Tab-separated table of C-alpha atoms in Angstrom:
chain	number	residue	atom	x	y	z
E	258	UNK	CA	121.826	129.337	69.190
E	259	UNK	CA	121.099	128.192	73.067
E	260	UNK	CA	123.854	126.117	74.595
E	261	UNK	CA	121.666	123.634	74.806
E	262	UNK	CA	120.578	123.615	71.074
E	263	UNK	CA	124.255	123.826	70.369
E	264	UNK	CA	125.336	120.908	71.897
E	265	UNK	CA	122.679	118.906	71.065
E	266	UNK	CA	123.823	119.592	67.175
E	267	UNK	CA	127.233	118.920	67.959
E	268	UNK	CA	126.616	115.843	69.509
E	269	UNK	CA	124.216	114.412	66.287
E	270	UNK	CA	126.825	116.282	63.751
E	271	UNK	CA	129.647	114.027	65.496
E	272	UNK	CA	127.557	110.678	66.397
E	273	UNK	CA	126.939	111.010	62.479
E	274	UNK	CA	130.396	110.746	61.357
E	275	UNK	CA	130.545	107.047	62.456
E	276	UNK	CA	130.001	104.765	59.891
E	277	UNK	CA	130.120	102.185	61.615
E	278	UNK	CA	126.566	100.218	62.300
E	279	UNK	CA	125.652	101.369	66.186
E	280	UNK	CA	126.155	98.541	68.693
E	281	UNK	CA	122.550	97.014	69.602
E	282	UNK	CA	121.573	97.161	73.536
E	283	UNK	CA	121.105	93.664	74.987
E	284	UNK	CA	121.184	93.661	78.241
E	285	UNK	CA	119.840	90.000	78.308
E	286	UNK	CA	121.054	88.196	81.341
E	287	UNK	CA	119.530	85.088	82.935
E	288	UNK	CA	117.116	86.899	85.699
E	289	UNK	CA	118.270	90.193	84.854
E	290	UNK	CA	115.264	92.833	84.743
E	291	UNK	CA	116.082	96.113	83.661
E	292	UNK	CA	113.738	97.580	85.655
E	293	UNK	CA	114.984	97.192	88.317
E	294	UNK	CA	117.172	99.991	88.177
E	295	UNK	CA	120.253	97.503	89.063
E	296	UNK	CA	123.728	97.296	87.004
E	297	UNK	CA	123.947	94.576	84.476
E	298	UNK	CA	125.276	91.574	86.688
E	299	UNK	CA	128.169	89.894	86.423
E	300	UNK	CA	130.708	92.707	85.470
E	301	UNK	CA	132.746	95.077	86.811
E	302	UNK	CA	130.187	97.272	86.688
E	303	UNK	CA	128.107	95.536	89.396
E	304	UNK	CA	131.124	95.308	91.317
E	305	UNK	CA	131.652	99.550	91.559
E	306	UNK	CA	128.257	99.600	92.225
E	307	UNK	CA	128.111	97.729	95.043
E	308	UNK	CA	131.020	99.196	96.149
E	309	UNK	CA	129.550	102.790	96.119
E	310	UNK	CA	125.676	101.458	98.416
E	311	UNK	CA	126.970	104.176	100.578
E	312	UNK	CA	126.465	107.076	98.264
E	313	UNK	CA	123.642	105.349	96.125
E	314	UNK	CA	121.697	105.534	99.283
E	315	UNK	CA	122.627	108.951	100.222
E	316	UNK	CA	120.951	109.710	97.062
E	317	UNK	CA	118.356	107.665	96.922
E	318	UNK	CA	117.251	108.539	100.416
E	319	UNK	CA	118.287	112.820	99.719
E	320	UNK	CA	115.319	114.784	100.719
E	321	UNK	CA	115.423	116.789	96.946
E	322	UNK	CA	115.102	113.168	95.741
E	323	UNK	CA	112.335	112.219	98.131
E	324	UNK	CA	110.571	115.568	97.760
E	325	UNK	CA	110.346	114.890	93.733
E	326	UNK	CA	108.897	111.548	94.432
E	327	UNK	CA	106.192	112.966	96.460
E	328	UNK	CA	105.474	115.955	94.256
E	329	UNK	CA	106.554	118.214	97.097
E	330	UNK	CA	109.778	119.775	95.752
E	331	UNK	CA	109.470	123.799	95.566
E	332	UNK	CA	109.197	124.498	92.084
E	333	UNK	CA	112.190	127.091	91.798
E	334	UNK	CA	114.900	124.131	93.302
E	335	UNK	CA	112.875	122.040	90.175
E	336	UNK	CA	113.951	124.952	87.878
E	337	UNK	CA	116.963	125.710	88.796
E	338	UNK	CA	117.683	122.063	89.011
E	339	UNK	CA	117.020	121.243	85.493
E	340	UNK	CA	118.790	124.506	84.413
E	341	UNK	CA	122.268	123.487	85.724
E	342	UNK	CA	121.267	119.468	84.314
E	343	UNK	CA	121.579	121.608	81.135
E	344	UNK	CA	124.811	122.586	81.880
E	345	UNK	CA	125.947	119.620	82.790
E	346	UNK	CA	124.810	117.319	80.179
E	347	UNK	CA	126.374	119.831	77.438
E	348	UNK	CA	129.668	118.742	79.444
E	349	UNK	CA	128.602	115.146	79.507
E	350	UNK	CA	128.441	115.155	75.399
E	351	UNK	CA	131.993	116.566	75.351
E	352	UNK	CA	133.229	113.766	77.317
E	353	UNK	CA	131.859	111.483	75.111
E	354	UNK	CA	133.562	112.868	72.416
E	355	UNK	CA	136.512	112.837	74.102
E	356	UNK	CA	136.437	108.858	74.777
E	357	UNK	CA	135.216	108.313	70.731
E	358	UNK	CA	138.482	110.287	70.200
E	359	UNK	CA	140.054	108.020	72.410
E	360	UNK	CA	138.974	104.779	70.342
E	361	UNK	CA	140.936	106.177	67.339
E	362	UNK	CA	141.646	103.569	64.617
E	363	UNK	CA	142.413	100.668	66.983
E	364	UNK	CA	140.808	97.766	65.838
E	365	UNK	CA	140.212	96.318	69.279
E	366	UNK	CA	137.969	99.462	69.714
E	367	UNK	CA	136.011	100.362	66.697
E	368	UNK	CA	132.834	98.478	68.570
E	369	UNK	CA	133.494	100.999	71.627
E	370	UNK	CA	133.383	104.197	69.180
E	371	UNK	CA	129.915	102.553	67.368
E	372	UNK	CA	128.310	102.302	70.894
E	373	UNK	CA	129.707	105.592	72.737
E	374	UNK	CA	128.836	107.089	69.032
E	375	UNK	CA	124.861	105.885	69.483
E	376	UNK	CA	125.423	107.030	73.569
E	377	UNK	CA	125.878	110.466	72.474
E	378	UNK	CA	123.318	110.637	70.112
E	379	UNK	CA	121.408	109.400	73.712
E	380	UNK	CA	122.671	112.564	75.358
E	381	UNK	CA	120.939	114.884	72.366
E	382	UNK	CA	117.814	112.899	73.285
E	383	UNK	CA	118.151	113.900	76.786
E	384	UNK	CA	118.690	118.008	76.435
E	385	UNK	CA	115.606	118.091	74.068
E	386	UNK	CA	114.030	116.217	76.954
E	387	UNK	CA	115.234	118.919	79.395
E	388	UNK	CA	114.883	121.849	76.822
E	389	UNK	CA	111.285	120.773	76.820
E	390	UNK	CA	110.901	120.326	80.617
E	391	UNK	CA	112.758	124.080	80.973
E	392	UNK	CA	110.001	125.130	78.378
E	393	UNK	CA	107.341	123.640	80.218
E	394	UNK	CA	108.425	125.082	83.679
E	395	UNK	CA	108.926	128.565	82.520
E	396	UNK	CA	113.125	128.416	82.280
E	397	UNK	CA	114.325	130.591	79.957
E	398	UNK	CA	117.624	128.926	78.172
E	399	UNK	CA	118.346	131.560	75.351
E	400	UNK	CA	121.658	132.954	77.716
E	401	UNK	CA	124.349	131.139	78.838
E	402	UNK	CA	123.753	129.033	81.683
E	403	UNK	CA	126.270	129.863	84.744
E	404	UNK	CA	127.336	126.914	86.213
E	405	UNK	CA	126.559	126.374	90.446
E	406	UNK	CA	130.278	125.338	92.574
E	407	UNK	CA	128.487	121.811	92.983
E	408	UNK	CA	127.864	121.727	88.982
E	409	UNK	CA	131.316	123.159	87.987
E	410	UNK	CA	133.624	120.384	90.437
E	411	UNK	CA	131.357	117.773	88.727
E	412	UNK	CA	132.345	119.231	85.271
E	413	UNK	CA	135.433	119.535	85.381
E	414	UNK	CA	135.751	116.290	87.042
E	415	UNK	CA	134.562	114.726	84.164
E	416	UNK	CA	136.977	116.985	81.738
E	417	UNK	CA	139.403	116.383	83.604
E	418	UNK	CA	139.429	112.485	83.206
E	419	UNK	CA	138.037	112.795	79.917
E	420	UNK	CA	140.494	115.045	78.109
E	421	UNK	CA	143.367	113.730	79.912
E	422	UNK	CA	145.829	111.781	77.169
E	423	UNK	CA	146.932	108.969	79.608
E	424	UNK	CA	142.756	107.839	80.575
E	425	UNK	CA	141.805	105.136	78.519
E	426	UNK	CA	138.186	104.852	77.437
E	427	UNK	CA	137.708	102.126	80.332
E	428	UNK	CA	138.521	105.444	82.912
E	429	UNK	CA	136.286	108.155	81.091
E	430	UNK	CA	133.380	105.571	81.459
E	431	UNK	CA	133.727	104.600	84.946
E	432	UNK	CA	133.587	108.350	85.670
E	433	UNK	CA	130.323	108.751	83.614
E	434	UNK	CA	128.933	105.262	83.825
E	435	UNK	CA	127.672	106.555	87.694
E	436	UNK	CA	125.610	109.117	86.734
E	437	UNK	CA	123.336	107.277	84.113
E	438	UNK	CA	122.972	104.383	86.135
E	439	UNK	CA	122.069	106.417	89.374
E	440	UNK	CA	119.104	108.160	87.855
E	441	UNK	CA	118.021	104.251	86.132
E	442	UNK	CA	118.191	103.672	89.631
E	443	UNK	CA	116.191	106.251	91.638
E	444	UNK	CA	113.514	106.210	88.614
E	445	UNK	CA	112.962	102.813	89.119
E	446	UNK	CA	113.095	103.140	93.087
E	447	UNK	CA	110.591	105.592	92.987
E	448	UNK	CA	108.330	104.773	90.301
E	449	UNK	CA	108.200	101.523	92.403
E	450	UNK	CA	107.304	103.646	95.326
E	451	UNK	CA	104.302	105.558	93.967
E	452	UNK	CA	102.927	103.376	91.924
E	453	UNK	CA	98.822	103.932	92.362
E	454	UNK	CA	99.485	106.797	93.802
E	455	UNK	CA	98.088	110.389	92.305
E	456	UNK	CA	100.104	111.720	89.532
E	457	UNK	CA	101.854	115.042	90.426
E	458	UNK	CA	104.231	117.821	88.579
E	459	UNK	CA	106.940	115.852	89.186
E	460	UNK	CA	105.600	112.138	87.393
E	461	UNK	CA	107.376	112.728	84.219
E	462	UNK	CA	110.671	112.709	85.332
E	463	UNK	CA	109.979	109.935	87.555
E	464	UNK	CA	108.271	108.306	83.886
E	465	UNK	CA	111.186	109.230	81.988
E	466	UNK	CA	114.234	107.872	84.300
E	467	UNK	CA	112.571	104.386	84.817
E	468	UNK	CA	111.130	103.782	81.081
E	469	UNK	CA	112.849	101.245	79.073
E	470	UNK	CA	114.087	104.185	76.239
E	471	UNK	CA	116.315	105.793	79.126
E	472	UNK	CA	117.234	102.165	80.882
E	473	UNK	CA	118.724	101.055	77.751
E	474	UNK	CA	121.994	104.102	78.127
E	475	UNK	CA	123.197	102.444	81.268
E	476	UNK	CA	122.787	99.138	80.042
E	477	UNK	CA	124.909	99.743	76.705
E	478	UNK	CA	127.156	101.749	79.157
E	479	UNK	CA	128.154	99.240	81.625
E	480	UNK	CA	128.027	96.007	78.801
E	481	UNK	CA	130.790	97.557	76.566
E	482	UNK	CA	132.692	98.623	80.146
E	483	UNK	CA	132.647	95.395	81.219
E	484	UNK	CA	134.329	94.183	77.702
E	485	UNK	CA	137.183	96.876	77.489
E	486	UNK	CA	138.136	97.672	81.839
E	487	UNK	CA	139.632	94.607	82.593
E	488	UNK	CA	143.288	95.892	81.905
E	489	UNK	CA	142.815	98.889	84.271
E	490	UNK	CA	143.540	98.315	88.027
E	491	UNK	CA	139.932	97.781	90.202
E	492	UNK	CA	140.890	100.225	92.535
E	493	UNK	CA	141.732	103.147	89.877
E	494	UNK	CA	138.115	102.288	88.415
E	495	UNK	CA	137.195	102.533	91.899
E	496	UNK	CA	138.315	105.674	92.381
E	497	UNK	CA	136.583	107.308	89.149
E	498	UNK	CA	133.671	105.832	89.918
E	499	UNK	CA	133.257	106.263	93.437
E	500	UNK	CA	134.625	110.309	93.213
E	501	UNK	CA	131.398	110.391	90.495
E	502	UNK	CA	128.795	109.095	92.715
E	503	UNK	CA	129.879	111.373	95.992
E	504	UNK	CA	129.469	114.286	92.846
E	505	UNK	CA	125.623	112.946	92.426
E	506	UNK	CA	125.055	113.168	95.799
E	507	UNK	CA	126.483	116.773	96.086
E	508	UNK	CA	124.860	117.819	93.002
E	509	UNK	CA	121.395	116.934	94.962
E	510	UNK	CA	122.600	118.828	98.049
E	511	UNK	CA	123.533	122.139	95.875
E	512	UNK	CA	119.996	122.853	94.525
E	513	UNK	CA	118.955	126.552	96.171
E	514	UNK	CA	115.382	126.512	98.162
E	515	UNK	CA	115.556	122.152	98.199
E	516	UNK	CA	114.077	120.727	101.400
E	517	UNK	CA	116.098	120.722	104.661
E	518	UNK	CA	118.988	118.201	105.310
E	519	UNK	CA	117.803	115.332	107.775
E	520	UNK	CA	119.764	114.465	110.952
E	521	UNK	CA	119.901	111.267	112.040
E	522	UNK	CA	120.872	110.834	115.779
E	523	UNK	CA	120.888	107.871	117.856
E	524	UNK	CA	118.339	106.850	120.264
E	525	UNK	CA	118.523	104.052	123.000
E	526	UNK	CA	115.949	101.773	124.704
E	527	UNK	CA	117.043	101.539	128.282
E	528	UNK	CA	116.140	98.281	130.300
E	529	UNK	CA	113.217	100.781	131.602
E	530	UNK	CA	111.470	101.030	128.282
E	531	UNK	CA	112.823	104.802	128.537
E	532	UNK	CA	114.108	105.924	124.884
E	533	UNK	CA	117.115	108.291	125.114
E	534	UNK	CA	119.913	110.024	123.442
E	535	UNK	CA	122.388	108.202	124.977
E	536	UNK	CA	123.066	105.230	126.651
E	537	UNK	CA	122.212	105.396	130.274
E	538	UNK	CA	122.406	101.904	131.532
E	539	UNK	CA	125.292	102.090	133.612
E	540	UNK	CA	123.656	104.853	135.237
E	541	UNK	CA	120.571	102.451	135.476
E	542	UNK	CA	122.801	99.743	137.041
E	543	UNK	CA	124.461	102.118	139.622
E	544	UNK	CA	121.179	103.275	140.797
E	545	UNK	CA	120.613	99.595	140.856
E	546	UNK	CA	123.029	98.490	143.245
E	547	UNK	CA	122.314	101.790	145.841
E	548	UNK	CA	118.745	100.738	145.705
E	549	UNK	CA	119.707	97.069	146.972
E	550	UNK	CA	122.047	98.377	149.244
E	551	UNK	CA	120.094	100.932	150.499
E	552	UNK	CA	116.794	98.309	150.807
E	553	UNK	CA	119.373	95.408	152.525
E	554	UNK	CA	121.379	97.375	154.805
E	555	UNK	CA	119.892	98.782	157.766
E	556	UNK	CA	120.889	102.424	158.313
E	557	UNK	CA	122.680	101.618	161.530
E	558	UNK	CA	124.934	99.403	160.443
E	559	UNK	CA	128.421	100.028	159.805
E	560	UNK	CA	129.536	101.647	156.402
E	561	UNK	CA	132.189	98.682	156.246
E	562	UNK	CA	129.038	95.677	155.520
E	563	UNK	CA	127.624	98.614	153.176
E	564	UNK	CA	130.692	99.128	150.992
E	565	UNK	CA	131.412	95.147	151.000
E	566	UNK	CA	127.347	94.528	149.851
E	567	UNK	CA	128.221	97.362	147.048
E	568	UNK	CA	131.552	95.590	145.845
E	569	UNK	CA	129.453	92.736	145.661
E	570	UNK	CA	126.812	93.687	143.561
E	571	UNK	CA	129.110	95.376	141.321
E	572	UNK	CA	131.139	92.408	140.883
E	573	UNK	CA	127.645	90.714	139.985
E	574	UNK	CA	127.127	94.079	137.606
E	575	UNK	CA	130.689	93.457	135.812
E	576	UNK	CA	130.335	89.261	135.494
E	577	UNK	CA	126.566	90.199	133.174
E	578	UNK	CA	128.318	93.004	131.544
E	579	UNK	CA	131.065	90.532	130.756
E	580	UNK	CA	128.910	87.883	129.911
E	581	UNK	CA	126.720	90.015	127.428
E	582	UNK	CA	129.892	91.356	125.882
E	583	UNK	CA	131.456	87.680	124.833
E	584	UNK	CA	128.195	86.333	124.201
E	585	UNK	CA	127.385	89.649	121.697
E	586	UNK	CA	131.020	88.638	120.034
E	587	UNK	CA	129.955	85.358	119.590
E	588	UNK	CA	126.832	86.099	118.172
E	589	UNK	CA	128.542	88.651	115.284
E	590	UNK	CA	130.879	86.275	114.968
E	591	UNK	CA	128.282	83.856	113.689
E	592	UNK	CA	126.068	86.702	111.647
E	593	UNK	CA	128.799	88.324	110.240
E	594	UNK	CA	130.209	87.605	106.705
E	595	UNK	CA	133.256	85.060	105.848
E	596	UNK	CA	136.483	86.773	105.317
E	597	UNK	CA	138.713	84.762	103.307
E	598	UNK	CA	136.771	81.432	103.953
E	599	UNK	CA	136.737	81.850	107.513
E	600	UNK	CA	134.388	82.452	109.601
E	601	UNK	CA	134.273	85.787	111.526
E	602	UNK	CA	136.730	86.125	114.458
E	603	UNK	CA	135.005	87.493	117.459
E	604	UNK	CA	137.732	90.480	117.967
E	605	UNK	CA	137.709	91.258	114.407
E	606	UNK	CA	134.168	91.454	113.259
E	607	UNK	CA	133.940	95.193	112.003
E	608	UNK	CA	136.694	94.177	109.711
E	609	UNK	CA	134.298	91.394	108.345
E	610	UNK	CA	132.104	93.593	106.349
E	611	UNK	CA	134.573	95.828	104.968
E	612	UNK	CA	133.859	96.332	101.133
E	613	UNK	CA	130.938	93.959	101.225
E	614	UNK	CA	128.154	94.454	98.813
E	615	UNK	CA	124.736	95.993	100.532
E	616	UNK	CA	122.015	93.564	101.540
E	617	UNK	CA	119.098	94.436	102.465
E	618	UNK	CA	118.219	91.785	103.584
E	619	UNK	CA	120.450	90.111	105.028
E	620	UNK	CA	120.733	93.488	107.044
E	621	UNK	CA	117.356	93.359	108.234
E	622	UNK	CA	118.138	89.756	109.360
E	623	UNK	CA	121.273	90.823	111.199
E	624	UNK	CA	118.914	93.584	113.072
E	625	UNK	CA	116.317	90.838	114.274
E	626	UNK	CA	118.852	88.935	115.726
E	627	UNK	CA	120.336	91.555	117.436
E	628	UNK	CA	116.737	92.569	118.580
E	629	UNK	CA	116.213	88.701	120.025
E	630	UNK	CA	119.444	88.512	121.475
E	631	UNK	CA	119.341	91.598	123.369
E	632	UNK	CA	115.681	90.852	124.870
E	633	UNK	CA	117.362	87.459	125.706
E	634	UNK	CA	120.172	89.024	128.096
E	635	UNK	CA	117.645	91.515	129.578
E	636	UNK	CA	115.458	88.464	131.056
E	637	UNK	CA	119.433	87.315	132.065
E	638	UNK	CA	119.670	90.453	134.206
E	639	UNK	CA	116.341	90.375	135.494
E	640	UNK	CA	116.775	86.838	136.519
E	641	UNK	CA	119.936	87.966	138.600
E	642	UNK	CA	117.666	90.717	140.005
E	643	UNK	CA	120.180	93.438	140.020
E	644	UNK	CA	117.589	95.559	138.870
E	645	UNK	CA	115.278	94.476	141.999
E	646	UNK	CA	113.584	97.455	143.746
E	647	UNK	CA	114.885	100.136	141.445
E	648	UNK	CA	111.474	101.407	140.276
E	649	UNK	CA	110.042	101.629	143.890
């Protein structure tokens, strides 16, 4: 028998031995739509989320993501990929075996061992679904799979927490909760983004990760989470669940022929409309004020009515500097996120943002203020004509 076969019986054999009658998904909220790809609201569950836009990003912007969406992903990174998914997802039935185990015969939690009971009959579901993708693309799963470095730390991560007697079920599902919500996630995110367009080798798993039949896991995950985590301290679920989502991410990153990591570097407008790699206005400035001195000092005259003209202009230099620096405070200070209530203090706004929730938004907002403040203060500085004469 496979290992994929295997654990695909093991995981009905046990799901079976439940009487109990499965837990239905609702996943009804007021303005909740599951396809978005988004946590069910209101929970702790949306709270780890947001807590984790860092990596979810990461991941959602990964170029072996990206390359799936566009159908451009080498086809022996697809193969392998799905190969150690195998793997992992034979791991991913233990663990929820582990947490039924967990449940034993406590009252409180004989609804948690009905729905993780009907979850792990979801995980069966899912390695026929990749036995028949490994089928389709030519992977040959009769010998055991070996396990990649990235594949094995994720694991035995989840072992780990799972088999562990002091977890409670609340832990082992904030370590797995991230990985079936993720993929909800980028389904969604990309079957948004290619909607209308052609249909490649690669549209079925996009199909399959945002369709309502997979949607519904995460869902039944993250309501019966948000029921039983509350006596567990946020920051341990934090922990779990954050350590989870970095493990998506790396999982991504470990795939053999994927497409090349981006580097993103920083590029600056200068007040010349020059675009460079770093930023060169104070250079600009300096040239500045040897261009007016230069222009306004004729070259007979004494170096002492040079220098003063110089310390003059710079003084003029450092009072816009100043200027832009305290009104720039003031502005963040005004953009910027309460803490506590309060508005945020001009000295302390990077500490204003600290674990808040993503917003895109309210980001892009942020960004087109910035944009209209900072053409603002260059018409300042060309008013002041510092910058007179330095193009001639």
């Amino acid at each position: 028998m496979t290992v994929a076969a295997k654990a695909a019986s093991d995981a009905a054999t046990t799901a079976a031995a439940f009487t109990e009658p499965p837990a239905t998904v609702t996943g009804q909220r007021s303005g909740y739509d599951i396809f978005s790809g988004l946590p069910v609201p209101g929970g702790l569950s949306e709270l780890l989320w947001h807590d984790t836009q860092a990596e979810v990003m990461e991941a959602l912007h990964h170029p072996f993501v990206q390359a799936l969406a566009a159908g451009t992903l080498d086809r022996s990174c697809f193969q392998h990929y799905v190969l150690q998914d195998l793997f992992f997802l034979t791991r991913f039935a233990r663990a929820y075996a582990a947490a039924i185990d967990k449940c034993g015969h406590t009252p409180q939690l004989s609804a948690a061992k009905a729905v993780l009971a009907e979850l792990l009959l979801g995980v069966d579901a899912e390695l026929k679904l990749h036995g028949s993708y490994a089928a389709k693309w030519g992977v040959a799963v009769d010998e055991w799979v070996w396990p990649s470095a990235a594949t094995s730390a994720y694991t035995d991560y989840l072992m780990e927490v799972a088999t562990d007697p002091e977890t409670s079920v609340a832990e082992v599902l904030a370590a797995m909760i991230p990985c079936a919500r993720l993929y909800g996630f980028l389904g969604c995110q990309l079957a948004a983004a290619t909607r209308g367009a052609p249909r490649h080798a690669y549209s079925e798993w996009v199909e399959t990760y945002s369709g309502a039949e997979y949607l519904a896991s995460p869902v039944m995950k993250e309501e019966l989470f948000d029921k039983i985590a509350h006596t567990v301290p946020y920051d341990r679920l934090k922990q779990l669940y954050a350590r989870a989502m970095q493990l998506e991410v790396n999982f991504f990153s470990a795939q053999p022929n994927g497409p090349a990591p981006r580097h993103v570097g920083l590029l600056v407008c200068d007040f010349d409309d020059t675009i460079t790699e770093k930023d060169t206005v104070g250079v600009l400035m300096a040239a500045a004020v040897e261009a007016s001195v230069k222009a306004s000092v004729a070259p007979d005259t004494s170096s002492a009515a040079a220098d003063a003209l110089r310390q003059q202009l710079n003084a003029k230099v450092k009072s816009l500097a100043d200027n832009y620096m305290t009104r720039q405070q003031q502005l963040l200070a005004s953009l910027l996120p309460a803490q506590d209530g309060e508005p945020a203090a001009a000295g302390n706004v990077t500490d204003s943002v600290i674990d808040k929730p993503y917003d895109k938004e309210c980001l892009l907002a942020f960004c087109e203020a910035l944009s209209d403040f900072d053409v603002e203060m260059n018409q300042v500085v060309v008013d002041a004509g510092c910058l007179a004469g330095l193009s001639e």
